[in-house]
Amino acid sequence: MTKEVVVLVSGTGTLLQALIDAIESGSVDARVAAVVSDQSGAPALERARRHGIEAIAHPFRKGGDRALWDAELAEIVGAFEPDLVASAGFMKLLGGAFLARFGGHTINSHPSLLPSFPGMRAPADALAAGVKVTGATVFIVDPGIDTGRILVQTAVDVHDEDTVQTLHERIKIVERELLVRAVREWEPGES
Ligand code: GRF
């Protein structure tokens, strides 16, 4: 069965691109029904449009009503009736309304070996901690911060000369593979 997937993005969209490429090559039986971003100018939205995928911006205005924004996001995503929501570089926490509707079938990619280094600065935190190995994790989103059930992980070596950028880019290489694998292996009804 072809899985209908909605992808949430905030930035460059290289994880999204990896999923699109895998689908177009026939290695994942899925369809990206839409890409939704909290950032109107996210390059990831352009990537979607270049592949004929509906790309929607749902910006959160500073000082706005976060719960309302979250409920609106759930409505936007719900219109596509996804089997799976994939957060791929989405930099907002998903709230109660969204998780009430899509909890259990929303996955997120994170650039560390959770539970180590949750949050927004995982590569920087790994460098600061002096770890020799970090990695990437795809997990099922729950109400916590990067605390959901882990689906797949891959380790990535930290090099002495690494900066946050070089480490994060190396992690993203494996994140792309992990995200594709998680979507490929996802079975509706899994939670
Ligand atoms: C990934 O490392 C993701 O885990 C983090 O931001 C990065 C997104 O990269 N939240 P891209 O936008 O897919 O290139």
Coordinates of N, CA and C and ligand atoms in Angstrom, one line a residue:
M1 N 0.8 -1.2 0.0 CA 0.0 0.0 0.0 C 0.9 1.2 0.0
T2 N 0.6 2.2 -0.9 CA 1.4 3.4 -1.0 C 1.1 4.3 0.2
K3 N 2.1 4.6 1.0 CA 1.8 5.5 2.2 C 1.7 6.9 1.8
E4 N 0.7 7.6 2.2 CA 0.6 9.0 2.0 C 1.3 9.7 3.2
V5 N 2.3 10.6 2.8 CA 3.1 11.2 3.8 C 3.0 12.7 3.7
V6 N 2.9 13.4 4.8 CA 3.1 14.9 4.8 C 4.4 15.1 5.5
V7 N 5.2 16.0 5.0 CA 6.5 16.3 5.5 C 6.5 17.7 6.1
L8 N 7.0 17.8 7.3 CA 7.1 19.1 8.0 C 8.6 19.6 7.9
V9 N 8.8 20.8 7.5 CA 10.2 21.3 7.3 C 10.3 22.7 7.8
S10 N 11.6 23.1 8.0 CA 11.8 24.5 8.4 C 12.9 25.2 7.6
G11 N 13.8 24.3 7.0 CA 15.0 24.9 6.5 C 15.3 24.5 5.1
T12 N 16.6 23.9 4.9 CA 17.1 23.7 3.5 C 16.4 22.5 2.9
G13 N 15.9 21.5 3.7 CA 15.1 20.5 3.1 C 15.9 19.4 2.5
T14 N 17.2 19.1 2.9 CA 17.9 18.0 2.3 C 17.4 16.7 2.7
L15 N 16.8 16.6 3.9 CA 16.2 15.3 4.3 C 14.9 15.1 3.5
L16 N 14.1 16.1 3.3 CA 13.0 16.0 2.4 C 13.4 15.6 1.0
Q17 N 14.5 16.2 0.5 CA 15.0 15.8 -0.9 C 15.3 14.3 -0.9
A18 N 16.0 13.8 0.1 CA 16.3 12.4 0.1 C 15.1 11.5 0.1
L19 N 14.1 11.9 0.7 CA 12.8 11.1 0.7 C 12.2 11.2 -0.7
I20 N 12.1 12.4 -1.2 CA 11.6 12.6 -2.6 C 12.3 11.7 -3.6
D21 N 13.7 11.8 -3.5 CA 14.5 11.0 -4.4 C 14.3 9.5 -4.3
A22 N 14.2 9.1 -3.1 CA 14.0 7.6 -2.8 C 12.6 7.2 -3.4
I23 N 11.6 8.0 -3.2 CA 10.3 7.7 -3.8 C 10.3 7.7 -5.3
E24 N 10.9 8.7 -5.9 CA 11.0 8.8 -7.3 C 11.8 7.7 -7.9
S25 N 12.8 7.1 -7.2 CA 13.6 6.0 -7.7 C 12.9 4.7 -7.5
G26 N 11.7 4.7 -6.8 CA 11.0 3.5 -6.6 C 11.4 2.7 -5.4
S27 N 12.3 3.2 -4.5 CA 12.8 2.4 -3.4 C 11.9 2.6 -2.2
V28 N 11.0 3.5 -2.2 CA 10.0 3.6 -1.1 C 8.6 3.7 -1.7
D29 N 7.7 2.9 -1.2 CA 6.3 2.9 -1.7 C 5.5 3.9 -0.9
A30 N 5.7 5.2 -1.3 CA 5.1 6.3 -0.5 C 4.8 7.4 -1.5
R31 N 4.0 8.4 -1.1 CA 3.8 9.6 -1.9 C 3.8 10.8 -0.9
V32 N 4.6 11.8 -1.2 CA 4.6 13.0 -0.4 C 3.4 13.8 -0.9
A33 N 2.4 13.8 0.0 CA 1.1 14.5 -0.4 C 1.3 16.0 -0.3
A34 N 2.1 16.5 0.7 CA 2.3 17.9 0.8 C 3.5 18.1 1.7
V35 N 4.1 19.3 1.6 CA 5.2 19.7 2.5 C 4.7 21.0 3.2
V36 N 4.8 21.0 4.5 CA 4.3 22.2 5.2 C 5.5 22.8 6.1
S37 N 5.6 24.1 6.1 CA 6.7 24.7 6.8 C 6.2 25.8 7.7
D38 N 6.9 26.0 8.8 CA 6.6 27.2 9.7 C 7.3 28.4 9.2
Q39 N 8.1 28.2 8.1 CA 8.9 29.3 7.6 C 8.5 29.6 6.1
S40 N 8.0 30.8 5.9 CA 7.5 31.1 4.5 C 8.6 31.0 3.5
G41 N 9.8 31.3 3.9 CA 10.9 31.3 2.9 C 11.8 30.1 2.9
A42 N 11.3 29.0 3.5 CA 12.1 27.8 3.7 C 12.5 27.3 2.3
P43 N 13.8 27.1 2.0 CA 14.2 26.5 0.7 C 13.5 25.1 0.5
A44 N 13.2 24.5 1.5 CA 12.6 23.1 1.4 C 11.2 23.2 0.7
L45 N 10.6 24.4 0.8 CA 9.3 24.5 0.1 C 9.5 24.6 -1.4
E46 N 10.6 25.2 -1.8 CA 11.0 25.3 -3.2 C 11.3 23.9 -3.8
R47 N 12.0 23.1 -3.0 CA 12.3 21.7 -3.4 C 11.0 21.0 -3.7
A48 N 10.0 21.2 -2.8 CA 8.7 20.5 -3.0 C 8.1 20.9 -4.3
R49 N 8.1 22.2 -4.5 CA 7.4 22.8 -5.7 C 8.1 22.3 -7.0
R50 N 9.4 22.1 -6.9 CA 10.2 21.7 -8.1 C 9.8 20.2 -8.5
H51 N 9.2 19.5 -7.5 CA 8.8 18.1 -7.8 C 7.3 18.0 -7.8
G52 N 6.6 19.2 -8.0 CA 5.2 19.2 -8.2 C 4.4 18.8 -6.9
I53 N 5.0 19.0 -5.8 CA 4.4 18.6 -4.5 C 3.9 19.9 -3.9
E54 N 2.6 19.8 -3.4 CA 2.0 21.0 -2.8 C 2.9 21.5 -1.6
A55 N 3.2 22.8 -1.6 CA 4.1 23.3 -0.5 C 3.3 24.5 0.2
I56 N 3.1 24.3 1.5 CA 2.3 25.3 2.2 C 3.1 25.9 3.4
A57 N 3.1 27.2 3.5 CA 3.7 27.9 4.6 C 2.7 28.2 5.6
H58 N 3.0 27.9 6.9 CA 2.1 28.2 8.0 C 3.0 28.9 9.0
P59 N 3.3 30.2 8.8 CA 4.2 30.8 9.7 C 3.6 31.1 11.1
F60 N 4.5 31.0 12.1 CA 4.0 31.4 13.5 C 4.5 32.8 13.7
R61 N 3.5 33.7 14.0 CA 3.9 35.1 14.2 C 4.3 35.2 15.7
K62 N 5.5 35.9 15.9 CA 6.0 36.1 17.2 C 4.8 36.7 18.1
G63 N 4.7 36.1 19.3 CA 3.6 36.6 20.2 C 2.3 36.1 19.8
G64 N 2.2 35.3 18.8 CA 0.9 34.8 18.4 C 0.4 33.7 19.3
D65 N -0.8 33.2 19.1 CA -1.4 32.2 19.9 C -0.9 30.8 19.5
R66 N 0.1 30.2 20.3 CA 0.8 29.0 19.8 C -0.2 27.8 19.7
A67 N -1.1 27.8 20.7 CA -2.1 26.6 20.6 C -3.0 26.7 19.4
L68 N -3.3 28.0 19.0 CA -4.2 28.2 17.8 C -3.4 27.8 16.6
W69 N -2.1 28.2 16.6 CA -1.2 27.9 15.4 C -1.1 26.4 15.3
D70 N -0.9 25.7 16.4 CA -0.8 24.2 16.4 C -2.1 23.6 15.9
A71 N -3.2 24.1 16.3 CA -4.5 23.5 15.9 C -4.7 23.7 14.4
E72 N -4.3 24.9 13.9 CA -4.4 25.2 12.5 C -3.5 24.3 11.6
L73 N -2.2 24.1 12.2 CA -1.3 23.2 11.5 C -1.9 21.8 11.4
A74 N -2.6 21.3 12.4 CA -3.3 20.0 12.4 C -4.3 20.0 11.3
E75 N -5.1 21.1 11.2 CA -6.1 21.1 10.1 C -5.5 21.1 8.7
I76 N -4.4 21.9 8.6 CA -3.7 21.9 7.2 C -3.2 20.5 6.9
V77 N -2.6 19.9 7.8 CA -2.0 18.5 7.6 C -3.1 17.5 7.4
G78 N -4.2 17.6 8.2 CA -5.3 16.7 8.2 C -6.0 16.7 6.9
A79 N -6.0 17.8 6.2 CA -6.7 17.9 4.9 C -6.1 16.8 3.9
F80 N -4.9 16.4 4.1 CA -4.2 15.5 3.2 C -4.4 14.0 3.6
E81 N -5.0 13.8 4.8 CA -5.3 12.5 5.4 C -4.1 11.6 5.3
P82 N -2.9 12.0 5.9 CA -1.7 11.3 5.8 C -1.7 10.0 6.6
D83 N -1.1 8.9 6.1 CA -0.8 7.7 6.9 C 0.3 8.1 7.9
L84 N 1.2 9.0 7.5 CA 2.4 9.3 8.3 C 2.8 10.7 8.1
V85 N 3.2 11.4 9.2 CA 3.7 12.7 9.1 C 5.2 12.6 9.5
A86 N 6.0 13.2 8.6 CA 7.5 13.1 8.9 C 8.0 14.5 9.1
S87 N 8.5 14.7 10.3 CA 9.2 16.0 10.7 C 10.6 15.9 10.3
A88 N 11.0 16.7 9.3 CA 12.3 16.5 8.7 C 13.0 17.9 8.7
G89 N 13.6 18.2 9.9 CA 14.2 19.5 10.0 C 13.2 20.6 10.4
F90 N 12.1 20.1 11.0 CA 11.0 21.0 11.4 C 11.4 21.5 12.8
M91 N 11.5 22.8 13.0 CA 12.1 23.3 14.2 C 11.1 23.9 15.2
K92 N 9.8 23.4 15.2 CA 8.8 23.8 16.2 C 8.4 22.5 16.9
L93 N 8.1 22.7 18.2 CA 7.5 21.6 19.0 C 6.1 21.4 18.6
L94 N 5.6 20.2 18.3 CA 4.3 19.9 18.0 C 3.4 19.8 19.2
G95 N 2.3 20.5 19.3 CA 1.5 20.7 20.5 C 0.4 19.7 20.6
G96 N -0.4 19.9 21.6 CA -1.5 18.9 22.0 C -2.5 18.7 20.9
A97 N -2.9 19.7 20.2 CA -3.9 19.5 19.2 C -3.4 18.6 18.1
F98 N -2.1 18.9 17.7 CA -1.5 18.2 16.6 C -1.3 16.7 17.0
L99 N -0.8 16.5 18.2 CA -0.5 15.2 18.6 C -1.7 14.4 18.9
A100 N -2.8 15.1 19.3 CA -4.1 14.4 19.6 C -4.5 13.7 18.3
R101 N -4.2 14.4 17.2 CA -4.7 13.9 15.9 C -3.7 13.0 15.2
F102 N -2.4 13.3 15.3 CA -1.3 12.6 14.6 C -0.3 11.9 15.5
G103 N -0.5 12.0 16.8 CA 0.4 11.3 17.7 C 0.4 9.8 17.4
G104 N 1.6 9.2 17.4 CA 1.6 7.8 17.1 C 1.9 7.5 15.7
H105 N 1.6 8.5 14.8 CA 2.1 8.3 13.4 C 2.7 9.6 12.9
T106 N 3.5 10.2 13.8 CA 4.4 11.3 13.4 C 5.8 10.9 13.8
I107 N 6.7 10.9 12.9 CA 8.1 10.6 13.2 C 9.0 11.8 13.0
N108 N 10.1 11.9 13.7 CA 11.0 13.0 13.7 C 12.4 12.5 13.5
S109 N 13.2 13.2 12.8 CA 14.6 12.9 12.6 C 15.4 13.9 13.5
H110 N 16.3 13.4 14.3 CA 17.1 14.2 15.2 C 18.6 13.9 15.1
P111 N 19.4 15.0 15.1 CA 20.9 14.8 14.8 C 21.7 14.4 16.1
S112 N 21.3 13.4 16.8 CA 22.1 12.9 17.9 C 21.6 11.4 18.2
L113 N 22.3 10.7 19.0 CA 21.9 9.4 19.5 C 21.0 9.6 20.7
L114 N 19.7 9.9 20.5 CA 18.9 10.1 21.7 C 19.0 8.8 22.6
P115 N 18.8 9.0 23.9 CA 18.4 10.2 24.6 C 19.5 11.2 24.8
S116 N 20.7 11.0 24.3 CA 21.8 12.0 24.4 C 21.4 13.2 23.5
F117 N 21.6 14.4 24.1 CA 21.6 15.7 23.3 C 20.3 15.9 22.6
P118 N 19.2 15.9 23.4 CA 17.9 16.4 22.8 C 17.9 17.9 22.6
G119 N 16.9 18.4 21.9 CA 16.8 19.8 21.8 C 17.4 20.4 20.5
M120 N 17.5 21.7 20.4 CA 17.7 22.4 19.2 C 19.2 22.4 18.8
R121 N 20.1 22.0 19.7 CA 21.5 22.3 19.4 C 22.3 21.0 19.5
A122 N 21.7 19.9 19.1 CA 22.4 18.6 19.3 C 23.8 18.5 18.8
P123 N 24.1 18.9 17.6 CA 25.6 18.8 17.2 C 26.5 19.6 18.0
A124 N 26.0 20.8 18.4 CA 26.9 21.7 19.2 C 27.1 21.1 20.6
D125 N 26.0 20.6 21.1 CA 26.1 20.0 22.5 C 27.0 18.8 22.5
A126 N 26.9 18.0 21.4 CA 27.8 16.8 21.3 C 29.3 17.2 21.3
L127 N 29.6 18.3 20.5 CA 30.9 18.8 20.4 C 31.4 19.3 21.8
A128 N 30.5 20.1 22.4 CA 30.9 20.7 23.7 C 31.1 19.6 24.8
A129 N 30.4 18.5 24.6 CA 30.6 17.4 25.6 C 31.8 16.6 25.4
G130 N 32.4 16.8 24.2 CA 33.6 16.0 23.9 C 33.4 14.6 23.5
V131 N 32.2 14.2 23.1 CA 32.0 12.8 22.8 C 32.7 12.5 21.5
K132 N 33.1 11.2 21.4 CA 33.8 10.8 20.2 C 32.9 10.1 19.1
V133 N 31.7 9.8 19.6 CA 30.7 9.2 18.7 C 29.4 9.9 19.0
T134 N 28.7 10.4 18.0 CA 27.3 10.8 18.1 C 26.5 10.1 17.0
G135 N 25.5 10.8 16.4 CA 24.8 10.1 15.4 C 23.4 10.7 15.1
A136 N 22.5 9.9 14.7 CA 21.2 10.4 14.3 C 20.1 9.4 14.7
T137 N 19.0 9.9 15.0 CA 17.8 9.1 15.5 C 16.6 9.5 14.8
V138 N 15.8 8.5 14.4 CA 14.4 8.7 14.0 C 13.5 8.1 15.0
F139 N 12.5 8.9 15.5 CA 11.7 8.4 16.6 C 10.3 8.8 16.4
I140 N 9.4 8.2 17.1 CA 8.0 8.6 17.1 C 7.7 9.7 18.0
V141 N 7.2 10.8 17.5 CA 7.0 12.0 18.3 C 6.0 11.8 19.4
D142 N 6.4 12.2 20.6 CA 5.4 12.2 21.8 C 5.4 13.6 22.4
P143 N 4.6 13.8 23.4 CA 4.5 15.2 23.9 C 5.8 15.7 24.5
G144 N 6.8 14.9 24.7 CA 8.1 15.4 25.3 C 9.0 16.0 24.3
I145 N 10.2 16.4 24.7 CA 11.1 17.0 23.7 C 12.1 15.9 23.3
D146 N 11.9 15.4 22.1 CA 12.8 14.3 21.6 C 12.8 13.1 22.5
T147 N 11.6 12.7 23.0 CA 11.6 11.6 24.0 C 10.8 10.4 23.5
G148 N 10.3 10.4 22.3 CA 9.4 9.4 21.8 C 10.2 8.0 21.5
R149 N 9.4 7.0 21.2 CA 9.9 5.7 21.0 C 10.9 5.7 19.8
I150 N 12.1 5.2 20.0 CA 13.1 5.2 19.0 C 12.8 4.1 17.9
L151 N 12.9 4.5 16.7 CA 12.7 3.6 15.6 C 14.0 3.1 15.0
V152 N 14.9 4.0 14.6 CA 16.2 3.6 14.0 C 17.2 4.6 14.5
Q153 N 18.5 4.2 14.5 CA 19.6 5.1 14.9 C 20.9 4.6 14.1
T154 N 21.7 5.6 13.9 CA 23.0 5.3 13.3 C 24.1 6.2 14.0
A155 N 25.2 5.6 14.2 CA 26.3 6.3 14.9 C 27.2 7.1 13.9
V156 N 27.7 8.2 14.3 CA 28.6 9.0 13.4 C 29.8 9.4 14.3
D157 N 31.0 9.2 13.7 CA 32.2 9.6 14.5 C 32.4 11.1 14.5
V158 N 32.9 11.6 15.6 CA 33.2 13.0 15.8 C 34.7 13.1 15.5
H159 N 35.1 14.0 14.6 CA 36.5 14.2 14.2 C 37.1 15.4 15.1
D160 N 38.4 15.2 15.4 CA 39.0 16.3 16.3 C 38.8 17.7 15.7
E161 N 38.9 17.7 14.4 CA 38.9 19.1 13.7 C 37.4 19.5 13.4
D162 N 36.5 18.8 13.9 CA 35.1 19.1 13.6 C 34.6 20.5 14.1
T163 N 33.9 21.2 13.3 CA 33.1 22.3 13.8 C 31.7 21.9 13.9
V164 N 30.8 22.7 14.4 CA 29.4 22.3 14.5 C 28.9 22.0 13.1
Q165 N 29.3 22.9 12.2 CA 28.8 22.7 10.8 C 29.3 21.4 10.2
T166 N 30.5 21.1 10.3 CA 31.1 19.9 9.6 C 30.5 18.7 10.3
L167 N 30.3 18.7 11.6 CA 29.7 17.6 12.3 C 28.3 17.4 11.8
H168 N 27.5 18.5 11.8 CA 26.1 18.4 11.5 C 25.9 17.9 10.1
E169 N 26.7 18.4 9.2 CA 26.6 18.0 7.8 C 26.9 16.5 7.7
R170 N 27.9 16.0 8.4 CA 28.2 14.5 8.4 C 27.0 13.7 9.0
I171 N 26.4 14.3 10.0 CA 25.2 13.6 10.6 C 24.1 13.6 9.6
K172 N 23.9 14.7 8.9 CA 22.7 14.8 8.0 C 22.8 13.7 6.9
I173 N 24.0 13.3 6.5 CA 24.2 12.3 5.5 C 23.5 11.0 6.0
V174 N 23.7 10.7 7.2 CA 23.1 9.4 7.7 C 21.6 9.7 8.1
E175 N 21.3 10.9 8.5 CA 19.9 11.2 8.8 C 19.0 10.9 7.6
R176 N 19.5 11.3 6.4 CA 18.8 11.1 5.2 C 18.5 9.7 4.9
E177 N 19.5 8.8 5.1 CA 19.3 7.4 4.9 C 18.3 6.8 6.0
L178 N 18.5 7.3 7.2 CA 17.6 6.8 8.3 C 16.1 7.2 8.1
L179 N 15.9 8.5 7.6 CA 14.5 8.9 7.4 C 13.9 8.1 6.3
V180 N 14.6 7.9 5.2 CA 14.1 7.0 4.1 C 13.8 5.6 4.6
R181 N 14.7 5.1 5.4 CA 14.5 3.7 5.9 C 13.2 3.7 6.9
A182 N 13.1 4.7 7.7 CA 12.0 4.7 8.6 C 10.7 4.8 7.9
V183 N 10.6 5.6 6.8 CA 9.4 5.7 6.0 C 9.1 4.4 5.3
R184 N 10.2 3.8 4.7 CA 10.0 2.5 4.0 C 9.5 1.5 5.0
E185 N 10.0 1.4 6.2 CA 9.6 0.3 7.1 C 8.4 0.6 7.9
W186 N 7.9 1.8 7.8 CA 6.7 2.2 8.6 C 5.5 1.4 8.2
E187 N 4.8 0.9 9.2 CA 3.6 0.1 8.9 C 2.4 0.9 9.6
P188 N 1.4 1.3 8.8 CA 0.3 2.0 9.5 C -0.3 1.1 10.6
G189 N -0.6 1.8 11.7 CA -1.1 1.0 12.8 C 0.0 0.8 13.9
E190 N 1.3 1.1 13.4 CA 2.4 1.1 14.3 C 2.3 2.4 15.2
S191 N 2.7 2.3 16.4 CA 2.6 3.6 17.1 C 3.6 3.5 18.3
Ligands
GRF1 C1 18.5 18.0 10.4 O1 19.7 17.7 11.0 C2 17.4 17.8 11.4 O2 17.6 16.7 12.3 C3 17.5 19.1 12.1 O3 17.7 20.1 11.1 C4 18.4 19.4 10.0 C5 17.5 19.6 8.8 O4 18.2 19.6 7.7 N1 16.3 19.4 12.9 P1 17.5 19.9 6.2 O5 16.6 21.1 6.4 O6 16.7 18.7 5.9 O7 18.7 20.1 5.3

